[in-house]
XYZ file of C-alpha atoms in Angstrom:
701
model
C 67.222 78.699 111.303
C 65.089 76.438 108.687
C 64.408 77.456 105.485
C 60.434 77.289 105.504
C 60.020 75.133 102.550
C 62.810 72.568 103.222
C 62.655 69.511 105.871
C 65.627 67.898 107.248
C 66.862 64.596 105.360
C 70.541 64.161 106.501
C 73.382 65.210 108.381
C 75.583 67.295 105.874
C 78.247 65.183 104.104
C 81.697 66.884 103.548
C 83.551 66.242 100.392
C 87.234 66.631 99.960
C 88.520 70.206 99.209
C 89.666 70.595 95.551
C 93.139 71.929 96.085
C 95.060 72.612 99.357
C 94.236 76.302 99.289
C 90.539 75.725 99.138
C 88.461 76.666 102.103
C 84.552 76.218 102.969
C 82.586 79.033 103.850
C 79.094 79.363 105.612
C 77.187 81.734 103.389
C 73.993 83.082 105.187
C 71.014 84.019 102.734
C 68.089 86.272 103.376
C 65.040 84.775 102.941
C 61.941 87.107 101.290
C 61.290 90.470 103.039
C 58.076 89.139 104.475
C 59.801 86.435 106.327
C 62.413 86.652 109.046
C 65.668 85.258 109.150
C 67.359 83.367 106.626
C 68.870 80.058 105.524
C 72.462 78.818 104.943
C 74.649 77.022 102.219
C 78.206 75.795 102.097
C 80.175 77.272 99.590
C 84.104 76.869 98.543
C 86.634 79.560 98.032
C 90.214 79.448 96.714
C 92.405 81.829 98.988
C 94.798 82.769 96.139
C 91.757 84.011 94.512
C 91.064 86.902 97.062
C 87.262 85.558 98.472
C 85.328 88.031 100.051
C 84.404 86.846 103.532
C 84.676 87.533 107.343
C 85.939 84.929 109.681
C 84.309 84.201 113.257
C 86.337 84.489 116.251
C 84.347 82.774 119.652
C 84.616 79.739 122.012
C 83.598 76.434 121.395
C 82.479 75.945 124.965
C 80.984 78.095 127.912
C 81.629 81.809 126.805
C 81.122 82.499 130.969
C 83.619 80.156 131.937
C 85.958 81.929 134.125
C 88.745 79.072 134.256
C 88.438 79.112 130.150
C 87.803 75.375 130.173
C 85.206 74.494 127.288
C 84.702 70.961 128.001
C 81.655 71.827 130.256
C 78.068 70.867 129.138
C 78.126 73.598 126.573
C 80.062 71.237 124.187
C 77.716 68.467 124.992
C 74.571 70.715 124.324
C 74.274 70.611 120.518
C 72.056 72.296 118.178
C 71.172 71.702 114.598
C 72.147 74.055 111.793
C 69.728 73.588 108.853
C 71.184 74.194 105.443
C 69.201 75.451 102.351
C 69.487 71.972 100.583
C 67.577 70.225 103.738
C 70.642 68.798 105.250
C 71.896 69.612 108.789
C 75.098 70.495 110.647
C 75.366 69.796 114.274
C 76.898 72.880 116.159
C 77.715 73.641 119.802
C 75.365 75.842 121.697
C 77.607 79.066 121.947
C 78.004 78.826 118.161
C 74.097 78.548 117.607
C 73.533 81.669 119.650
C 76.098 83.599 117.863
C 74.671 82.821 114.310
C 70.921 83.468 115.532
C 72.239 86.822 116.828
C 73.547 87.665 113.472
C 70.510 86.834 111.580
C 68.544 88.992 113.940
C 71.083 91.860 113.098
C 70.893 91.045 109.408
C 74.305 90.245 109.234
C 74.337 88.144 106.243
C 77.095 86.914 103.678
C 80.113 84.371 104.038
C 81.838 83.479 107.164
C 84.493 81.168 108.056
C 83.660 79.260 111.287
C 86.273 76.500 112.284
C 83.759 74.389 113.603
C 81.575 74.237 110.378
C 84.450 74.946 107.601
C 86.975 72.292 108.827
C 85.975 68.751 108.543
C 86.788 67.863 112.043
C 86.833 64.072 111.995
C 89.244 64.282 108.943
C 92.556 64.407 110.638
C 94.538 65.128 107.644
C 92.063 68.267 106.485
C 92.200 69.374 109.821
C 95.932 69.539 110.256
C 96.150 71.206 106.702
C 93.429 73.774 107.540
C 94.946 74.797 110.955
C 98.419 75.162 109.171
C 96.934 77.959 106.967
C 94.696 79.751 109.587
C 96.862 82.457 109.465
C 96.296 82.993 105.915
C 92.457 82.710 106.625
C 92.225 85.325 109.147
C 94.605 87.704 107.592
C 92.516 87.192 104.449
C 89.063 88.057 105.957
C 87.636 91.245 105.448
C 86.790 91.572 108.953
C 87.166 89.317 111.920
C 83.670 89.296 114.068
C 84.243 88.606 117.478
C 81.481 86.912 119.481
C 81.960 87.424 123.370
C 78.500 85.245 124.166
C 74.870 86.668 124.996
C 74.624 89.905 127.437
C 74.490 89.566 131.021
C 74.646 91.655 133.901
C 78.214 92.069 133.927
C 78.405 93.137 130.001
C 75.693 95.737 130.848
C 78.116 97.081 133.828
C 80.833 97.052 131.336
C 79.231 98.878 128.711
C 77.946 101.635 130.977
C 81.439 101.942 132.336
C 82.757 102.577 128.908
C 80.051 105.014 127.976
C 79.531 107.240 131.063
C 82.438 106.738 133.506
C 85.525 106.525 131.254
C 84.382 109.920 129.269
C 84.682 111.778 132.605
C 88.127 110.523 133.539
C 89.257 111.464 130.101
C 87.870 115.229 130.874
C 89.328 114.911 134.274
C 93.080 114.391 132.872
C 92.663 116.777 130.210
C 91.774 119.341 132.817
C 94.779 118.377 134.957
C 97.424 118.350 132.193
C 100.376 120.271 133.377
C 98.959 120.861 136.668
C 99.856 119.007 139.857
C 102.110 115.891 138.804
C 101.120 113.927 141.919
C 97.331 113.766 140.936
C 96.550 110.007 141.476
C 93.981 107.943 139.510
C 94.304 104.638 141.703
C 91.092 103.355 142.862
C 91.920 103.151 146.475
C 92.455 107.256 146.638
C 89.530 109.276 147.884
C 90.838 112.228 146.406
C 90.254 110.935 142.783
C 86.710 110.813 143.151
C 86.385 114.083 144.556
C 88.102 115.327 141.717
C 85.978 113.390 139.411
C 82.804 114.745 141.472
C 81.672 110.858 141.275
C 80.978 108.838 144.131
C 83.459 105.732 144.492
C 81.621 102.712 142.397
C 79.903 100.186 144.597
C 81.477 96.467 144.757
C 79.160 95.537 142.172
C 80.840 97.405 139.204
C 84.281 96.139 140.125
C 82.670 92.549 140.221
C 81.010 93.047 136.737
C 84.002 94.347 135.145
C 85.868 91.435 136.549
C 83.388 88.948 135.284
C 82.986 90.664 131.960
C 86.673 90.429 131.400
C 86.791 86.806 132.590
C 84.663 85.680 129.971
C 86.432 82.831 128.164
C 87.283 84.597 124.909
C 89.709 86.882 126.269
C 91.670 84.049 127.643
C 91.324 81.671 124.365
C 94.804 80.715 123.039
C 93.111 80.937 119.383
C 92.168 84.430 120.247
C 95.874 85.743 119.951
C 96.342 84.692 116.420
C 92.817 85.729 115.179
C 93.192 89.297 116.614
C 96.758 89.910 115.512
C 96.083 88.998 112.056
C 92.426 90.816 111.389
C 92.268 93.651 108.995
C 89.499 94.876 111.038
C 87.593 93.602 114.182
C 84.064 93.877 114.924
C 83.197 92.881 118.334
C 79.613 91.861 119.648
C 78.333 90.805 123.105
C 74.832 89.504 122.277
C 73.462 92.017 119.772
C 75.256 95.091 121.451
C 78.385 95.864 119.505
C 81.528 96.777 121.626
C 83.914 99.245 119.897
C 87.366 97.695 119.760
C 89.048 101.171 120.438
C 86.483 101.638 123.431
C 87.438 98.161 125.051
C 91.226 99.199 124.324
C 90.480 102.394 126.551
C 88.787 100.552 129.042
C 91.771 98.015 129.757
C 94.110 101.113 129.420
C 92.287 102.798 132.334
C 92.097 99.871 134.381
C 96.086 99.228 134.084
C 97.335 102.649 134.358
C 94.884 103.236 137.546
C 95.661 99.877 138.955
C 91.786 99.201 138.970
C 92.902 95.910 137.558
C 94.525 94.989 140.868
C 91.208 95.667 142.460
C 88.997 93.641 140.380
C 91.027 90.306 141.003
C 90.033 90.565 144.490
C 86.305 90.251 144.405
C 83.967 87.455 145.703
C 83.245 86.029 142.084
C 86.566 85.673 141.221
C 88.388 83.009 143.401
C 89.386 81.026 140.680
C 91.036 83.987 138.632
C 95.068 83.541 138.961
C 95.477 86.523 136.256
C 94.385 90.071 136.512
C 91.036 90.140 134.789
C 91.976 91.552 130.958
C 95.673 90.938 131.069
C 95.751 88.416 128.398
C 93.709 90.577 125.948
C 95.614 93.720 126.876
C 98.620 91.875 125.847
C 97.012 90.757 122.608
C 96.174 94.278 121.805
C 99.877 95.384 122.424
C 101.073 93.049 120.170
C 98.510 94.048 117.428
C 99.148 97.688 117.873
C 102.767 97.958 117.849
C 103.989 94.451 115.939
C 101.560 93.158 113.696
C 100.400 96.593 112.519
C 103.905 97.874 112.452
C 103.204 100.421 115.202
C 105.734 103.029 116.350
C 107.604 100.809 118.389
C 108.529 98.254 115.891
C 112.033 99.277 115.330
C 112.868 99.259 119.081
C 111.125 95.931 119.417
C 113.428 94.329 116.732
C 116.355 95.361 118.729
C 114.606 93.600 121.710
C 114.137 90.260 119.821
C 117.963 90.600 118.752
C 119.068 90.882 122.390
C 117.017 87.903 123.819
C 118.002 85.577 120.876
C 121.669 86.478 120.533
C 121.941 87.165 116.964
C 121.005 89.910 114.327
C 119.851 87.735 111.329
C 116.389 87.282 110.004
C 116.168 83.903 111.713
C 117.426 85.051 115.042
C 114.756 87.920 115.081
C 112.210 85.029 114.460
C 113.148 82.989 117.362
C 113.194 86.143 119.707
C 109.635 86.685 118.307
C 108.507 83.080 118.627
C 109.919 83.295 122.164
C 107.593 86.315 122.937
C 104.696 84.912 121.469
C 105.197 81.409 123.555
C 105.754 83.540 126.539
C 102.129 85.697 125.894
C 100.325 82.289 125.452
C 100.851 81.533 128.938
C 97.513 81.584 131.073
C 95.564 81.171 128.050
C 93.145 78.493 127.738
C 92.499 75.737 124.947
C 90.148 72.836 124.920
C 92.988 70.728 123.039
C 96.262 70.865 124.924
C 98.214 70.671 121.446
C 96.570 73.886 120.411
C 98.799 75.870 122.624
C 101.189 75.682 119.781
C 98.978 74.809 116.550
C 97.128 77.945 117.538
C 100.536 80.065 116.697
C 101.490 78.027 113.481
C 99.497 80.119 111.118
C 100.972 83.267 112.489
C 104.386 81.869 112.643
C 103.986 80.620 109.153
C 103.521 83.915 107.921
C 105.983 85.820 109.766
C 108.478 83.511 108.624
C 107.357 83.671 104.947
C 107.726 87.567 104.828
C 111.214 87.655 106.477
C 112.529 84.672 104.347
C 112.983 81.970 106.814
C 111.708 78.680 107.741
C 108.775 78.342 110.066
C 110.667 77.069 113.729
C 107.283 75.142 114.608
C 106.567 72.047 113.750
C 103.245 71.701 111.356
C 100.245 70.669 113.310
C 99.402 67.183 113.609
C 96.404 65.864 115.512
C 97.216 62.229 115.259
C 100.234 62.726 117.998
C 99.697 63.304 121.613
C 100.658 66.058 123.583
C 104.088 64.835 124.861
C 105.466 64.355 121.385
C 103.845 67.660 119.947
C 105.736 69.690 122.554
C 109.088 67.768 122.701
C 109.219 68.031 118.774
C 108.442 71.699 118.839
C 110.879 72.441 121.575
C 113.713 70.399 120.291
C 113.072 71.946 116.790
C 113.035 75.779 118.637
C 116.361 74.737 120.592
C 118.197 73.566 117.142
C 117.407 76.391 115.444
C 118.155 78.951 118.048
C 121.640 80.526 118.943
C 120.407 80.482 122.814
C 118.817 78.181 125.350
C 116.241 80.923 125.877
C 113.267 78.492 125.709
C 114.443 76.930 128.742
C 113.502 80.103 130.351
C 110.155 79.206 129.553
C 109.721 76.091 132.058
C 107.372 76.823 134.431
C 108.052 75.963 138.232
C 106.534 72.331 138.732
C 106.502 71.987 142.457
C 104.112 68.956 142.341
C 106.307 67.229 139.221
C 103.341 65.632 138.072
C 103.519 66.826 134.548
C 104.079 63.921 131.915
C 106.493 66.215 130.036
C 110.377 66.080 130.386
C 111.414 68.646 132.837
C 113.084 70.623 129.983
C 110.139 71.140 128.008
C 107.682 74.131 129.070
C 104.129 72.778 129.709
C 102.041 75.432 128.214
C 98.849 74.165 129.856
C 99.961 75.328 133.123
C 99.589 79.000 134.401
C 103.121 80.813 135.034
C 103.935 83.860 136.149
C 106.987 86.278 135.198
C 110.593 84.915 135.273
C 114.058 86.809 135.051
C 113.714 90.035 132.948
C 115.311 89.456 129.872
C 116.454 92.831 127.751
C 116.216 96.323 127.683
C 115.898 98.381 124.325
C 119.362 98.285 123.685
C 121.075 95.562 125.563
C 120.606 92.137 127.084
C 120.205 92.140 130.942
C 122.128 89.058 131.729
C 124.902 86.972 129.712
C 125.775 84.434 132.832
C 127.499 82.153 130.296
C 129.518 85.089 129.324
C 128.938 84.671 125.339
C 129.043 81.021 125.176
C 127.137 79.248 122.575
C 124.781 76.307 123.162
C 126.385 73.016 122.872
C 123.630 70.415 122.417
C 124.786 66.956 122.225
C 123.079 64.273 119.920
C 120.142 62.690 121.676
C 118.110 59.780 120.333
C 115.443 59.758 122.840
C 112.915 62.341 121.955
C 112.172 63.136 125.637
C 115.851 63.996 126.845
C 117.974 66.738 126.266
C 121.682 66.402 126.512
C 124.142 69.202 126.465
C 127.059 70.506 128.265
C 126.726 72.323 131.645
C 129.207 73.875 134.319
C 128.675 73.334 137.939
C 128.878 76.524 139.953
C 127.456 76.119 143.572
C 124.589 74.142 145.776
C 121.718 75.682 147.379
C 122.379 75.447 151.272
C 119.019 77.319 152.682
C 115.816 79.094 151.311
C 113.787 81.483 152.742
C 109.774 82.451 152.367
C 108.148 81.958 149.136
C 106.111 84.791 147.575
C 103.063 83.675 148.787
C 103.824 83.557 152.432
C 105.357 86.792 151.845
C 102.295 88.053 150.392
C 98.995 86.509 150.647
C 100.539 84.545 153.605
C 101.344 87.848 155.445
C 104.549 86.511 157.096
C 107.520 88.761 158.051
C 110.983 88.175 156.409
C 111.714 85.886 159.369
C 113.319 83.028 157.636
C 114.868 84.776 154.919
C 116.305 87.440 157.379
C 117.898 84.399 159.605
C 119.539 82.716 156.239
C 121.012 86.097 155.148
C 122.904 86.325 158.567
C 124.637 83.318 157.739
C 126.430 84.682 154.470
C 129.588 86.830 154.767
C 128.713 90.675 155.713
C 130.746 91.520 152.639
C 129.239 89.786 149.681
C 131.652 87.731 147.286
C 132.699 89.652 144.046
C 130.744 92.727 144.552
C 132.016 93.319 147.923
C 128.611 94.797 148.812
C 126.595 94.705 151.961
C 124.297 91.818 152.189
C 121.487 94.273 153.178
C 122.149 95.702 149.845
C 122.414 92.326 147.949
C 119.156 91.412 149.745
C 117.072 94.199 147.902
C 118.990 93.940 144.750
C 118.301 90.279 144.745
C 114.641 90.665 145.365
C 114.232 92.542 141.946
C 117.123 90.666 140.004
C 119.054 94.094 140.211
C 116.642 95.565 137.683
C 114.004 98.334 137.725
C 112.406 99.863 135.012
C 114.581 98.046 132.717
C 117.961 99.814 134.065
C 120.612 97.229 135.495
C 122.120 97.614 137.710
C 119.313 99.145 139.666
C 120.118 102.930 141.040
C 121.123 103.206 144.635
C 118.089 105.529 145.183
C 116.088 102.418 144.950
C 117.089 101.463 148.366
C 114.744 104.344 149.759
C 111.784 102.655 147.924
C 113.023 99.216 149.553
C 113.052 100.614 152.785
C 109.105 101.640 152.726
C 108.304 98.622 151.197
C 109.857 96.651 153.873
C 108.248 99.002 156.435
C 104.798 98.504 154.909
C 104.878 94.771 154.469
C 106.188 93.933 157.546
C 104.009 96.173 159.604
C 101.052 94.532 157.605
C 102.505 91.093 158.701
C 102.531 92.040 162.217
C 98.854 93.652 161.852
C 97.660 90.316 160.020
C 99.535 88.077 162.959
C 97.465 90.116 165.567
C 94.302 89.812 163.809
C 94.776 86.018 163.448
C 95.783 85.605 167.197
C 93.099 84.583 169.823
C 94.835 87.182 172.233
C 95.195 89.949 169.602
C 98.796 90.057 170.195
C 101.438 88.647 167.466
C 104.757 86.627 168.365
C 107.227 88.701 169.919
C 109.975 86.898 167.895
C 108.555 87.740 164.761
C 110.499 90.673 163.637
C 113.785 89.743 165.611
C 115.759 88.178 162.568
C 114.929 91.452 160.779
C 115.887 93.340 163.497
C 119.411 91.161 163.779
C 120.101 92.320 160.125
C 119.199 95.671 160.429
C 121.605 96.238 163.239
C 124.241 94.380 161.529
C 126.093 97.294 159.887
C 125.371 100.829 159.311
C 124.275 100.367 155.566
C 121.737 97.747 156.835
C 120.369 100.332 159.459
C 119.641 102.769 156.795
C 117.800 100.654 154.380
C 115.914 98.448 156.789
C 113.298 99.963 159.270
C 113.771 99.219 163.019
C 111.269 97.613 165.120
C 109.936 100.692 166.670
C 109.005 102.029 163.140
C 107.260 98.790 162.240
C 105.382 98.958 165.173
C 104.132 102.592 164.745
C 103.236 101.618 161.367
C 101.236 98.584 162.368
C 99.170 100.863 164.921
C 98.403 103.375 162.088
C 97.055 100.352 159.906
C 95.038 99.178 163.167
C 93.500 102.626 163.939
C 92.526 102.965 160.155
C 90.737 99.133 160.163
C 89.089 100.020 163.488
C 87.435 103.341 161.732
C 86.415 100.947 158.532
C 85.269 98.357 160.806
C 83.126 100.819 162.907
C 78.876 100.334 162.042
C 78.693 104.003 161.876
C 81.084 107.370 161.686
C 80.578 110.652 162.832
C 81.478 113.597 160.101
C 84.616 114.355 162.010
C 85.423 110.536 162.122
C 84.775 110.292 158.470
C 87.027 113.040 157.711
C 89.710 111.952 160.077
C 89.443 108.340 158.128
C 89.811 110.165 154.835
C 92.730 111.972 155.878
C 94.591 108.990 157.500
C 93.851 106.966 154.266
C 95.337 109.753 152.178
C 98.340 110.165 154.344
C 98.892 106.515 154.503
C 98.860 106.304 150.457
C 101.506 109.240 150.413
C 103.645 107.143 152.429
C 103.115 103.900 150.636
C 103.817 105.687 147.206
C 107.235 105.520 147.964
C 107.356 102.088 147.885
C 105.786 101.683 144.263
C 108.605 101.689 142.129
C 110.343 98.755 144.157
C 107.280 97.050 144.545
C 106.290 97.017 141.024
C 109.626 95.349 140.127
C 109.339 92.983 142.974
C 106.108 91.694 141.762
C 106.999 91.180 138.490
C 109.998 88.745 139.283
C 110.028 87.466 142.703
C 106.213 86.273 142.399
C 107.676 82.772 141.350
C 110.590 83.005 143.494
C 112.096 82.635 147.044
C 115.369 83.744 148.652
C 118.110 81.102 148.567
C 121.688 81.117 149.851
C 124.565 78.889 148.636
C 127.142 76.715 150.284
C 130.015 79.466 149.046
C 128.045 82.397 150.632
C 125.907 83.405 147.399
C 122.501 84.770 147.271
C 119.913 84.383 144.734
C 116.381 83.765 144.164
C 115.656 80.450 143.359
C 112.637 78.790 141.921
C 109.341 78.047 144.303
C 110.214 74.269 144.319
C 113.931 74.767 144.751
C 115.444 72.433 147.517
C 118.753 72.440 149.707
C 121.048 70.693 147.847
C 120.169 71.703 144.520
C 122.965 72.265 142.059
C 123.503 75.797 140.544
C 124.606 75.591 136.816
C 125.894 77.550 134.162
C 124.546 76.363 130.962
C 126.442 77.783 127.549
C 124.049 79.536 125.236
C 121.699 80.508 128.184
C 121.817 84.082 129.814
C 121.010 83.040 132.909
C 121.940 80.243 135.650
C 119.813 77.189 136.134
C 118.790 75.016 139.283
C 119.261 71.330 138.157
C 118.297 68.281 140.660
C 119.848 64.952 139.983
C 117.493 62.077 139.401
C 119.344 59.297 140.764
C 119.499 57.365 137.427
C 122.201 59.525 135.908
C 119.834 62.258 134.531
C 118.712 65.867 135.728
C 115.426 67.595 136.390
C 115.410 71.257 135.264
C 113.841 72.900 138.245
C 114.216 76.454 136.758
C 116.113 79.563 136.183
C 117.685 81.244 139.203
C 119.208 84.821 139.580
C 122.536 84.709 141.374
C 123.694 88.024 142.420
C 127.241 88.988 141.482
C 127.539 86.576 138.593
C 124.969 87.302 135.908
C 127.341 88.947 133.747
C 129.753 86.208 133.381
C 131.696 86.747 136.414
C 131.522 83.234 137.499
C 134.298 82.350 135.207
C 136.769 84.796 136.630
C 135.430 83.715 140.162
C 136.387 79.902 140.226
C 137.329 77.337 137.543
C 134.557 75.589 136.313
C 134.638 72.124 134.252
C 132.338 71.528 131.567
C 130.296 68.433 131.774
C 127.534 66.710 129.795
C 124.142 66.523 131.304
C 121.348 64.902 130.506
C 118.036 66.317 131.097
C 114.829 64.306 131.375
């Protein structure tokens, strides 16, 4: 990358920008036709003059890092970019590879690149330039995405896009209006028969998972860069990947549930999110919000519902909540960038609708804790609700330096309670009361009014134990037997309260969930508990499970006529377990005859048909209960509490909050916010009619 007749004299010296609206651009200039490559210049442009340029979207560190952390040797490995005047710039390895590839592809012109065009050691300039990155990316002719060099996994993805997906599309076209029960899920052998293709080998799923776990897909800055782009041009090495084709790939993986299979392969131990889920969310925002798509009006209604108001500022606060919610599980080298990476975007949105940007301007002189706390207080002060508190993740280890009421966007977090349908807020536990924040001089403390409702008395299994741990609902069934058979307030059978609580009484955005969902719940309990016994037998030295593993569930099932209808019997669970055992025995066999192969296929298809009944319940359960556990209270209520909740924790209703929260006294007069909690029967404000609650000032720390 050195112009042949120049030699390197010194490092490039950054000069102050002429005005607050000026930016630097890296200009690549081709050399003579007889010489390959080109050379570079740093030029200036004023955004208000509409300069012609592209903007680069890439990762500073290792593009292949599946955990998204960019501080590895890639950041330590530096290269010299030689400018036309003989000076040089020190840049990272991945950026050097991108520029080299672009020269090979003859992609010349002006491009904005943060690592080069911002004087990174000048904090004042860095603050200003980061603050207007929304304008920079929105003003670019194209946003060029660099995923890193090609690798075997990118080759797998490209072949899958070019050869496999078109066959699926043609199959769907042939089957339009035909059997509506046709399935495209990865574990249904009928799908491959209809496709006339063998099931892809494990290497294909593994390759797709690794490709979609490249660090760019989970990078925090990607969100803003893609949402604001006029046009996107994506490269993996010298191969261009069409944005529309990537959308088709991710759409197929999601609707066919192949994305769930991608997360279970041997190279993906560190993957905590389904591969591709983050960029899929980004695409949704781009298609339906940033680009003004068909769902824009219904989305505006959603924003008004979750923010408790219908003014432009209310919609802005709802939009910000959704943006912040979508930043979870992304990655940034600098933790402050989880908020700074949204500032330019919220600045443009705020300006467009005529309100003040709710985020605090970037300030890299401040540490993470004050940056997060100042932004959270600013959001709460300008909002008509305490919606921000629902973003607080479960902190089982309690090691975060942040105050408990302040979300830690550096931590992965799963879905919380559902918030709204297209027409109405799902919950209103505080009965329409406005937030009552009190003055607090300490930045890290939040004082507000709260109403104590009840205390947690017992806790059931957590989601990991019930899911990956493969245990039955043993402890959960036991504690449920201790609450009244006829539930307080609703007078429902406790077995009905159980299935409603497991899905926050919300299925497919409908609340309360329809009674027919109990059939799906029954199949889910049959499938889950049969698999729990199956796994227990495989782990056991003698091949037998503990005989008492299903006793609490059997006791609950026999406690009422309704419970016996919605919960499977022990005999039914054991029959399903035997079916799983037979299928596994055939799968484990070193070889199968044609008859055995056909028998295995029939058994799998039959089992899939049965388990399909559980799908609607299981999807709602997985979207909510993954971060919760069943809890009961002293007064006989049932709820879904945070994983780190403890017996004795208080259940509080906070004016301005749609849902109740679990608080824990610290012993110094302040409280720790443990997290939001679903309590069946009081989610629409019924607690105010149930009992007299006295408001008290509570300081969260």
